[in-house]
PDB file of C-alpha atoms and ligand atoms in Angstrom:
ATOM      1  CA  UNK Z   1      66.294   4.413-177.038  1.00 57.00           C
ATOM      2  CA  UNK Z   2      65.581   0.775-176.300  1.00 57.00           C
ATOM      3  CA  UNK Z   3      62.411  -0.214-175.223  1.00 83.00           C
ATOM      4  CA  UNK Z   4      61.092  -2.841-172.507  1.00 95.00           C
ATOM      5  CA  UNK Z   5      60.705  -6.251-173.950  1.00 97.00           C
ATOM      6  CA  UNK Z   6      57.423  -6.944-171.603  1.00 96.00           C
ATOM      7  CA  UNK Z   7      55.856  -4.380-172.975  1.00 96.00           C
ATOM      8  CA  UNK Z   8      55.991  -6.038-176.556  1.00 96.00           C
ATOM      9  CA  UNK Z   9      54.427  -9.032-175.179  1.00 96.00           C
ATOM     10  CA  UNK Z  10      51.141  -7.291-173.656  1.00 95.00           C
ATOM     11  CA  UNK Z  11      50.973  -5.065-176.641  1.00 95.00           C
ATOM     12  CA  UNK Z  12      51.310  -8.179-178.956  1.00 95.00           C
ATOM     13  CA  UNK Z  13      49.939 -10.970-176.788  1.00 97.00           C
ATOM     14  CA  UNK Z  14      52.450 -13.057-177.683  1.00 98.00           C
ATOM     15  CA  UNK Z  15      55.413 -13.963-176.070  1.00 98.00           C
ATOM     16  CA  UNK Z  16      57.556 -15.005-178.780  1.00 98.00           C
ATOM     17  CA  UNK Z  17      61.221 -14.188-179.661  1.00 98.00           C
ATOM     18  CA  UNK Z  18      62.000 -15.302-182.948  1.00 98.00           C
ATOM     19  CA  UNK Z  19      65.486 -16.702-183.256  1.00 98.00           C
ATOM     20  CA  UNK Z  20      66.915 -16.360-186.680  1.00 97.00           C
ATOM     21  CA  UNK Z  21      70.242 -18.263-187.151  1.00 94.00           C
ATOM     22  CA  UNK Z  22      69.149 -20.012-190.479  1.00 91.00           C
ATOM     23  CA  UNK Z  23      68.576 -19.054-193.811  1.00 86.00           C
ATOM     24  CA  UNK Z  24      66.848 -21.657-195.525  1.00 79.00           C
ATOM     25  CA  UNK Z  25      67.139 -19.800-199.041  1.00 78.00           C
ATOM     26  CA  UNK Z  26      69.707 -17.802-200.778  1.00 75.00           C
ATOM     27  CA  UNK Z  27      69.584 -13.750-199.909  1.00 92.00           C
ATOM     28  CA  UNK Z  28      69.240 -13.929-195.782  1.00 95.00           C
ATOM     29  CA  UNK Z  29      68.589 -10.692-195.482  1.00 96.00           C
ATOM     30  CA  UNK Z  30      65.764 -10.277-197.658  1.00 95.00           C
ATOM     31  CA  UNK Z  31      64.347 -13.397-196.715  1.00 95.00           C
ATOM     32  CA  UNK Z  32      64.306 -12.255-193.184  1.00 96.00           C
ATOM     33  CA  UNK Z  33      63.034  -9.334-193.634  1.00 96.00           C
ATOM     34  CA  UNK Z  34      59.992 -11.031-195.821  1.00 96.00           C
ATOM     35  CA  UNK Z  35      59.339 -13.215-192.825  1.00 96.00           C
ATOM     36  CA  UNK Z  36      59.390 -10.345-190.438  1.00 97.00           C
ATOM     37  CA  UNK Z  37      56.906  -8.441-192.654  1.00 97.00           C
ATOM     38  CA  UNK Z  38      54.408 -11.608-192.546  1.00 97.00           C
ATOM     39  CA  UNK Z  39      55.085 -12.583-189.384  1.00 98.00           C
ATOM     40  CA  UNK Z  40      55.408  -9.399-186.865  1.00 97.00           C
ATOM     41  CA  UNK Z  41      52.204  -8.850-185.726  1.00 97.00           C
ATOM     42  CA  UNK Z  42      52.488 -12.358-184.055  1.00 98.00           C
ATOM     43  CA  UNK Z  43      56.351 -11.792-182.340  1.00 98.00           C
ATOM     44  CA  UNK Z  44      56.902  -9.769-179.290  1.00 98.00           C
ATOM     45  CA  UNK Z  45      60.973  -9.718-180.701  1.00 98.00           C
ATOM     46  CA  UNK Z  46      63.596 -10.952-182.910  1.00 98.00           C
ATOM     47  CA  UNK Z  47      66.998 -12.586-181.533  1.00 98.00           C
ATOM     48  CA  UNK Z  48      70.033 -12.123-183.857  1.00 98.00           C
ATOM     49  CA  UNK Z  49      72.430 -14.696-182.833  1.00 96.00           C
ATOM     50  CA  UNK Z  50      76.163 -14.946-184.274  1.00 96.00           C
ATOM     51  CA  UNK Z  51      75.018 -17.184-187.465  1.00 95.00           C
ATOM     52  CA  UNK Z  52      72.827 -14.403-188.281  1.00 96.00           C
ATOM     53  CA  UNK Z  53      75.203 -11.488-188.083  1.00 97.00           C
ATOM     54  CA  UNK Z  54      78.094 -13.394-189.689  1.00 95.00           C
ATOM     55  CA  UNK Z  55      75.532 -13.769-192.583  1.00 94.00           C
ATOM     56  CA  UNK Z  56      74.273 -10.471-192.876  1.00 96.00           C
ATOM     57  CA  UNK Z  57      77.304  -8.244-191.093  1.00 97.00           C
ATOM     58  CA  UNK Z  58      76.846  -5.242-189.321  1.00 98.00           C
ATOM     59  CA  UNK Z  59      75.276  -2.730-192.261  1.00 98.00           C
ATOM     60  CA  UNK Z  60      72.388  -5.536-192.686  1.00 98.00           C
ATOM     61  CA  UNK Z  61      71.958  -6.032-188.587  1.00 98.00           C
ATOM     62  CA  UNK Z  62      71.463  -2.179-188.736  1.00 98.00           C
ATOM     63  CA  UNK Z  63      69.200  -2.452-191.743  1.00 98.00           C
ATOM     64  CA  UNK Z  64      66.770  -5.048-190.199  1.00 98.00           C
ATOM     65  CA  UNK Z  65      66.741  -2.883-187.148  1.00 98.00           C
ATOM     66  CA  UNK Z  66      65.872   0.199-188.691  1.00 98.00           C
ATOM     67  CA  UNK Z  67      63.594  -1.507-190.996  1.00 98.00           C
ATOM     68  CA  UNK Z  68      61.532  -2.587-187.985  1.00 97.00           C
ATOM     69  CA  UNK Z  69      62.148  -0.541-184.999  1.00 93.00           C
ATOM     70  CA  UNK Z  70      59.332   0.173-182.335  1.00 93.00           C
ATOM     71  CA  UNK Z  71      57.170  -2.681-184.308  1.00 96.00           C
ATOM     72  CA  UNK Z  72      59.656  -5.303-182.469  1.00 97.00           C
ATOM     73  CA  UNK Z  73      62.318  -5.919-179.989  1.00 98.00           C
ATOM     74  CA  UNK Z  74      65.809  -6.337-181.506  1.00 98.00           C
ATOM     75  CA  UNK Z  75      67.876  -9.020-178.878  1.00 98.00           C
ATOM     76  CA  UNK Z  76      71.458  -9.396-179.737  1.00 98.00           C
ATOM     77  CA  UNK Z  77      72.298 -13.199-178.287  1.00 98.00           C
ATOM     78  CA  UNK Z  78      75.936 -13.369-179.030  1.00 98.00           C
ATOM     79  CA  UNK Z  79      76.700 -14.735-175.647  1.00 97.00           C
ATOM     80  CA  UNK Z  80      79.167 -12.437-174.430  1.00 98.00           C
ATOM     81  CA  UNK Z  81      81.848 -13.942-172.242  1.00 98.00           C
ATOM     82  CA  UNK Z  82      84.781 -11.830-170.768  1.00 98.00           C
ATOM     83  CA  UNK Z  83      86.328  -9.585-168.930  1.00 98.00           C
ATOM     84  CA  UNK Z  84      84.036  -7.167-167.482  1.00 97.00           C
ATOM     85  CA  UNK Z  85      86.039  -4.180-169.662  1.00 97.00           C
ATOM     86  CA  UNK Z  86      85.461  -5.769-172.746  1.00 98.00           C
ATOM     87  CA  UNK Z  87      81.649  -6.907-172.672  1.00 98.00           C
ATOM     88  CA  UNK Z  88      81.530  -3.793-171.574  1.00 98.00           C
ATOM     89  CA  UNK Z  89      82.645  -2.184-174.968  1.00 98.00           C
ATOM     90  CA  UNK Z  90      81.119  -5.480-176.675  1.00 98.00           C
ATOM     91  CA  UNK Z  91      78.015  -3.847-175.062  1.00 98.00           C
ATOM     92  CA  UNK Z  92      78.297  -0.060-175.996  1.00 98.00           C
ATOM     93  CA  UNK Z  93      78.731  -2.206-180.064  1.00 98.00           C
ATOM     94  CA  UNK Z  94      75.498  -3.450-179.462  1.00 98.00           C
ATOM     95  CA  UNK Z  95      73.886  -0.751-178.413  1.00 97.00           C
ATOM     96  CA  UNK Z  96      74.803   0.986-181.576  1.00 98.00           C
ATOM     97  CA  UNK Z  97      73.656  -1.164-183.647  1.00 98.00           C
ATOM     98  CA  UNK Z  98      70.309  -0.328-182.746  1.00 97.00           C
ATOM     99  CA  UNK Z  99      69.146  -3.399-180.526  1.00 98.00           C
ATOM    100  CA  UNK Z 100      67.018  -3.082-177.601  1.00 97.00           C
ATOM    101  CA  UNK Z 101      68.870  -5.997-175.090  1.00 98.00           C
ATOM    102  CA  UNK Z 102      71.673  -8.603-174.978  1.00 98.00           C
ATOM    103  CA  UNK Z 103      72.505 -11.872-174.139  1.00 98.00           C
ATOM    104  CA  UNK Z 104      75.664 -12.258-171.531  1.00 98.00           C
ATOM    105  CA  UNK Z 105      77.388 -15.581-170.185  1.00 98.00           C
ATOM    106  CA  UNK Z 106      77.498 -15.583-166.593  1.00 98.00           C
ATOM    107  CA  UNK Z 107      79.891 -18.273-166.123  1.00 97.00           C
ATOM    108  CA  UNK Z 108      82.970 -16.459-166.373  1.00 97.00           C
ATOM    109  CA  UNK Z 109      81.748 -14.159-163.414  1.00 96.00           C
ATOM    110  CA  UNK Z 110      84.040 -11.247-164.229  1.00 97.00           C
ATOM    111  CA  UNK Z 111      81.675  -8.664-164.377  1.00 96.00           C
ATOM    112  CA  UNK Z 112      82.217  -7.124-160.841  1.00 90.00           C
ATOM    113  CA  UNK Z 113      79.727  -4.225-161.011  1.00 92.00           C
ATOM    114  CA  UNK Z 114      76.247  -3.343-162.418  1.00 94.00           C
ATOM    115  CA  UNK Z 115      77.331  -2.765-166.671  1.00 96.00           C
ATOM    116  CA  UNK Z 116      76.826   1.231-167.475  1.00 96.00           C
ATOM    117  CA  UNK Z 117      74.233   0.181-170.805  1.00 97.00           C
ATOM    118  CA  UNK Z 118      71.085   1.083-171.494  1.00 96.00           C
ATOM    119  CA  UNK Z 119      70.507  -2.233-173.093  1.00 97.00           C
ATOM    120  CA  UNK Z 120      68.583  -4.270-171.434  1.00 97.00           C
ATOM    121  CA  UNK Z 121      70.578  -7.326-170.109  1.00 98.00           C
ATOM    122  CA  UNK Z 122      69.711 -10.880-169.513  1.00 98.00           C
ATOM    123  CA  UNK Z 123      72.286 -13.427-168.100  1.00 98.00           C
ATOM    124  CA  UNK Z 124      72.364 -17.179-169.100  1.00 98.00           C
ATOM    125  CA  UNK Z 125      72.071 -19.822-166.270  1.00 98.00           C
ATOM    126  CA  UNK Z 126      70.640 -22.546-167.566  1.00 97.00           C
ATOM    127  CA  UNK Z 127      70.813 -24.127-170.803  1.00 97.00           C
ATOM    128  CA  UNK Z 128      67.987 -26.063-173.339  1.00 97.00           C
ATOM    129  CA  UNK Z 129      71.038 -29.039-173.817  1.00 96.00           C
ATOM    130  CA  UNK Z 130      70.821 -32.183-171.686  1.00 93.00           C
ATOM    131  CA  UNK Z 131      74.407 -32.165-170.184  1.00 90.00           C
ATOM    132  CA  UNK Z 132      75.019 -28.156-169.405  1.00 94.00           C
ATOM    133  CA  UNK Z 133      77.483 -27.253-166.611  1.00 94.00           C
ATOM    134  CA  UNK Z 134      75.820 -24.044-166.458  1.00 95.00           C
ATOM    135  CA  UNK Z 135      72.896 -25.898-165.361  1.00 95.00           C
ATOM    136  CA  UNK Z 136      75.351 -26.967-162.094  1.00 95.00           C
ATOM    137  CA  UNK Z 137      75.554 -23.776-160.826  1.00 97.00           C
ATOM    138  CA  UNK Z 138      71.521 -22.482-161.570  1.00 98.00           C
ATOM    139  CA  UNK Z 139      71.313 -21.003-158.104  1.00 98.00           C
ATOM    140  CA  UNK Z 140      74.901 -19.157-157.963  1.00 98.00           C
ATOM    141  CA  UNK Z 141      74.609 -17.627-161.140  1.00 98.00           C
ATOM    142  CA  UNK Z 142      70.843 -16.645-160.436  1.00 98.00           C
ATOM    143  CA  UNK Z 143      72.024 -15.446-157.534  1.00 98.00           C
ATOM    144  CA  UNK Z 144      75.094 -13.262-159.769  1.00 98.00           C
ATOM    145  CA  UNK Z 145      72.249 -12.312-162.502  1.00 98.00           C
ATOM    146  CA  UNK Z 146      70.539 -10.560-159.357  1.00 97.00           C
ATOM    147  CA  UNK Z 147      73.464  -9.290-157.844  1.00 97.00           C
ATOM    148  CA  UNK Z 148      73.881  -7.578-160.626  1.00 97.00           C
ATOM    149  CA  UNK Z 149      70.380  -6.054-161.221  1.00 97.00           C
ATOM    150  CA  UNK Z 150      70.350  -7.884-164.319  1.00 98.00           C
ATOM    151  CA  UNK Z 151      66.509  -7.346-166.697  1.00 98.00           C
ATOM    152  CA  UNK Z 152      66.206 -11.391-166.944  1.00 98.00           C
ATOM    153  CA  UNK Z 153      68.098 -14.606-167.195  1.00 98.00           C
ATOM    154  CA  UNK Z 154      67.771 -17.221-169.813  1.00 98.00           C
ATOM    155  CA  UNK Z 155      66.684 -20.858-169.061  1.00 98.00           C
ATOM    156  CA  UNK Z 156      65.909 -23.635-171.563  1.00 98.00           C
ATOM    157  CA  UNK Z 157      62.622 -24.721-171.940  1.00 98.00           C
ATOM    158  CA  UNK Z 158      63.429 -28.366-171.968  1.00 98.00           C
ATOM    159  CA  UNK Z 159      63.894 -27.916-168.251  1.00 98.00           C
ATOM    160  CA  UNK Z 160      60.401 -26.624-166.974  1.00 98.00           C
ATOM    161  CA  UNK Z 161      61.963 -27.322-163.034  1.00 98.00           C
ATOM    162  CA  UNK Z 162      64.441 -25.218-163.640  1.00 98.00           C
ATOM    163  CA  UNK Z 163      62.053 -22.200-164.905  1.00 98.00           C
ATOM    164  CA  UNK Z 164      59.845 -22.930-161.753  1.00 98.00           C
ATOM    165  CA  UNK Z 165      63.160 -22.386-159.278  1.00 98.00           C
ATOM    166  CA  UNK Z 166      64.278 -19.352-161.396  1.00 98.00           C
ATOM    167  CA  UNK Z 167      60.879 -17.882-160.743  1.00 98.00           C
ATOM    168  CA  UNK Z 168      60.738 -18.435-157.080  1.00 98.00           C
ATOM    169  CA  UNK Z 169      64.497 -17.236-156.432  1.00 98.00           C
ATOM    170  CA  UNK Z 170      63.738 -14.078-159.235  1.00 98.00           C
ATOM    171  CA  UNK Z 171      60.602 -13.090-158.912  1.00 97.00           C
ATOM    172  CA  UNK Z 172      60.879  -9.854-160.966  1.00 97.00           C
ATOM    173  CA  UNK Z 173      63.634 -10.719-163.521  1.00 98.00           C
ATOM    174  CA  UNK Z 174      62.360 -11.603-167.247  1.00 98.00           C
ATOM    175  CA  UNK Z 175      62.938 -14.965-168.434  1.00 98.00           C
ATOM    176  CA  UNK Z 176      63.699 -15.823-171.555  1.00 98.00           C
ATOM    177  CA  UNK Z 177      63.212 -19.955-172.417  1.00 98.00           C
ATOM    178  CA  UNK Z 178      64.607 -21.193-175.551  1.00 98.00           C
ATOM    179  CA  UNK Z 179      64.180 -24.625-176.460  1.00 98.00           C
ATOM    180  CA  UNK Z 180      60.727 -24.924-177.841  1.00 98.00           C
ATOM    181  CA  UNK Z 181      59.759 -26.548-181.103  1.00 96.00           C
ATOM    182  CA  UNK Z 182      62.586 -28.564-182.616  1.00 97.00           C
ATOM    183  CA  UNK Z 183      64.100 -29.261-179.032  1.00 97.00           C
ATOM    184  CA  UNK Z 184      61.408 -30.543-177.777  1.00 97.00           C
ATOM    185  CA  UNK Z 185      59.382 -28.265-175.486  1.00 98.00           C
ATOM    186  CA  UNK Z 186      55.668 -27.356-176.495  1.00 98.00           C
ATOM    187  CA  UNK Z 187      54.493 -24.177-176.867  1.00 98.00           C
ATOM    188  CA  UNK Z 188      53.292 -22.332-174.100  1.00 98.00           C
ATOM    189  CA  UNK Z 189      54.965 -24.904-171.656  1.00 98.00           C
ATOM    190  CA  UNK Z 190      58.190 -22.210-170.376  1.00 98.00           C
ATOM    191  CA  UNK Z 191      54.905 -19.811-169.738  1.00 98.00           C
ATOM    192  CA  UNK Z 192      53.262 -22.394-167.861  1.00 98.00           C
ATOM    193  CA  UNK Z 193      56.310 -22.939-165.868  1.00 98.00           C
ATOM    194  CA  UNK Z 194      56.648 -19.478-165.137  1.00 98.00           C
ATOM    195  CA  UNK Z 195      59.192 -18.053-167.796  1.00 98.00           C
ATOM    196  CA  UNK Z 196      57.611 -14.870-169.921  1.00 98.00           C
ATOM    197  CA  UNK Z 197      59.162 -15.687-173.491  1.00 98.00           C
ATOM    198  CA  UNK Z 198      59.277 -18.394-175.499  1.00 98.00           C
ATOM    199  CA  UNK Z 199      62.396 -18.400-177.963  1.00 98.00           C
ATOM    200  CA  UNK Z 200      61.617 -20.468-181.259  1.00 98.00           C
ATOM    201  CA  UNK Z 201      63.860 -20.612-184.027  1.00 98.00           C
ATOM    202  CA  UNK Z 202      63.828 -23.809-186.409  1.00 97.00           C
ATOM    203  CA  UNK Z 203      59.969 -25.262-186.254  1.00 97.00           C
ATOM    204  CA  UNK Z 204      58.913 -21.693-187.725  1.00 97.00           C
ATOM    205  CA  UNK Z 205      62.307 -20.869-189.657  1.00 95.00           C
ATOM    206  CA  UNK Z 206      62.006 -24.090-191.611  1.00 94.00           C
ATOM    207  CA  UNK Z 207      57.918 -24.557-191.494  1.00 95.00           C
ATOM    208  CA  UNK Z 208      56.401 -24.515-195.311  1.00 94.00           C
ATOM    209  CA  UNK Z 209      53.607 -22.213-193.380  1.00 97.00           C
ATOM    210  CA  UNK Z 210      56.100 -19.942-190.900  1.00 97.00           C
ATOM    211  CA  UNK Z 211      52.348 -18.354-190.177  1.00 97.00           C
ATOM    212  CA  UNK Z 212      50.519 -20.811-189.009  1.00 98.00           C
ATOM    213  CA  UNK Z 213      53.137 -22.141-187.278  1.00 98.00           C
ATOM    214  CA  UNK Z 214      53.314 -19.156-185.475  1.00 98.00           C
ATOM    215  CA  UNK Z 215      49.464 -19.022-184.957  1.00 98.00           C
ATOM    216  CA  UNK Z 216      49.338 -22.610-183.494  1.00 98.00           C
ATOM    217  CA  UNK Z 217      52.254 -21.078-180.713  1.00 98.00           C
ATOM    218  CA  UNK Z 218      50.547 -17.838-179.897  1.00 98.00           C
ATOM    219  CA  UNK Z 219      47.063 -19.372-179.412  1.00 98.00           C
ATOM    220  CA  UNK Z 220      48.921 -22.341-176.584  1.00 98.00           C
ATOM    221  CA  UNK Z 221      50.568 -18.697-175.352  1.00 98.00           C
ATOM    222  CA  UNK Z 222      47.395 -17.076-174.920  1.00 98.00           C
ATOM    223  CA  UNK Z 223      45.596 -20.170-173.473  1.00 97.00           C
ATOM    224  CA  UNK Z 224      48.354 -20.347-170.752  1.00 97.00           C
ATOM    225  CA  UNK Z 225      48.353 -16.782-170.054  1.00 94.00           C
ATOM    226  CA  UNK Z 226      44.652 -16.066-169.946  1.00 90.00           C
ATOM    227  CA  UNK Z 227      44.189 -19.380-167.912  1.00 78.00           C
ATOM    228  CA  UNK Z 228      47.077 -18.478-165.687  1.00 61.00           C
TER     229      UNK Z 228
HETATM  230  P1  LIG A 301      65.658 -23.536-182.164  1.00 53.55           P
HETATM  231  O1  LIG A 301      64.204 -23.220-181.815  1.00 53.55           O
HETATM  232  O2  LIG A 301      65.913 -23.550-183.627  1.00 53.55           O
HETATM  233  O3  LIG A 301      66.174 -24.745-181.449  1.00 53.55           O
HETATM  234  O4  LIG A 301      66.527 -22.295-181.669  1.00 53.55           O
HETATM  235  C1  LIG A 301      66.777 -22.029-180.337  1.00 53.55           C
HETATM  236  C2  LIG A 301      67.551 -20.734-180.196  1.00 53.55           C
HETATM  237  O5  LIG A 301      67.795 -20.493-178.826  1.00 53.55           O
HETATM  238  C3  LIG A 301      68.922 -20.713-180.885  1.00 53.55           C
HETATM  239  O6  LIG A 301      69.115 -19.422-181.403  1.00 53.55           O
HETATM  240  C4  LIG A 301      69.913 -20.971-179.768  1.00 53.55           C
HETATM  241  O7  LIG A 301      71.124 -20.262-179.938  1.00 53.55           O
HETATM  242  C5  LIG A 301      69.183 -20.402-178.552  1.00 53.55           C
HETATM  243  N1  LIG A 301      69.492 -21.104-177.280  1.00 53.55           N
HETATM  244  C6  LIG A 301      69.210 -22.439-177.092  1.00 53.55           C
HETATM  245  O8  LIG A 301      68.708 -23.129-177.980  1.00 53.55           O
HETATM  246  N2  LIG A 301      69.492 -23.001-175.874  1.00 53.55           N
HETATM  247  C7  LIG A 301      70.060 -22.311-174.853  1.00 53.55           C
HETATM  248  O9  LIG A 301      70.266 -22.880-173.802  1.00 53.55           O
HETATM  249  C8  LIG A 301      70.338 -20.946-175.044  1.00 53.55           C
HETATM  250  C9  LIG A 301      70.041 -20.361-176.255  1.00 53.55           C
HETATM  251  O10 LIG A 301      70.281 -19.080-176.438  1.00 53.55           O
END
């Protein structure tokens, strides 16, 4: 059964989502999983994106899943964009798999009813990049993510005005801010906007101390939540 991602976070006090695309070494899978093991009790979640499952397929997604279910939340970011029947299906895939929530395009707008899942789903309308189109249409496709009773939206965290619109125009929808570390945003910053995740991939991924790295995060998290 998945679980509710904002529970992770006040469980774990931290609000990160760990985004493994890269594999700095040879065996991804076992690196990851080494990482995980080190890391966990400093990530609210993981986020699989496609780099990551064309690396370890589906028998290692499951693996990593099983390996760590309950101890973290499993978000599948493969950026669905479709007809409604087929993210549907893409959805019901997922869910098998074993993870807890997905990441959808809303751009396409083709999903014409609330998705039968018991994923939890968050809808993309903004991006971290500098020149998005998404970022064009921030209040329609708010406006869609809500529409369709959506669990969150993602917004980059290079774009703290954006978070701070989001949050007044979705005041109960989770947002989910990648962008922090190698992109540019500092830690804690999407929280201080008003977002309730941070996703941070390469400044741990590639870090010679993935801990501390992590540490130095969750402690600007905690500042900006306990000030806050
Ligand atoms: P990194 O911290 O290495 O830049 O990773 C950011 C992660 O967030 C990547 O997995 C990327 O796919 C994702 N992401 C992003 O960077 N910007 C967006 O607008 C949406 C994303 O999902």
């Amino acid at each position: 059964m998945p679980r509710d991602l904002r529970d992770f976070g006040k469980n774990k006090q931290s609000w990160v989502i760990l985004a493994l695309d890269y594999a700095p070494r040879a065996d991804p899978l076992s690196e990851w999983q080494a990482l995980i093991e080190k890391t966990m009790h400093l990530l609210a979640g993981v986020k699989l994106g496609l780099p990551a499952f064309l690396r370890i397929g589906p028998d290692g997604t499951k693996q990593l899943i099983e390996e760590f279910k309950g101890k973290l939340y499993f978000l599948a970011d493969f950026k669905l964009a479709d007809i409604h029947e087929v993210v549907q299906e893409e959805l019901r895939l997922i869910e098998n798999l074993g993870f807890d929530g997905a990441i959808i395009h809303l751009f396409p707008r083709c999903i014409e009813e609330p998705l039968h899942t018991q994923l939890e789903v968050f809808g993309l309308v903004s991006m971290s990049c500098k020149e998005s189109l998404v970022d064009h249409h921030l209040d329609e496709l708010s406006g869609y993510a809500s529409k369709l009773g959506l669990k969150g939206v993602v917004v980059g965290a290079t774009k703290p005005e954006s978070i701070k619109r989001v949050r007044k125009m979705l005041q109960d929808a989770v947002i989910l801010s990648p962008g922090v570390g190698v992109q540019g945003a500092a830690p804690g910053s999407a929280l201080a906007a008003g977002a309730d995740f941070e996703i941070i991939g390469r400044s741990v991924i590639y870090s010679v101390d993935p801990l501390s790295e992590l540490e130095k995060v969750v402690r600007a998290q905690r500042l900006v939540r306990h000030e806050g």
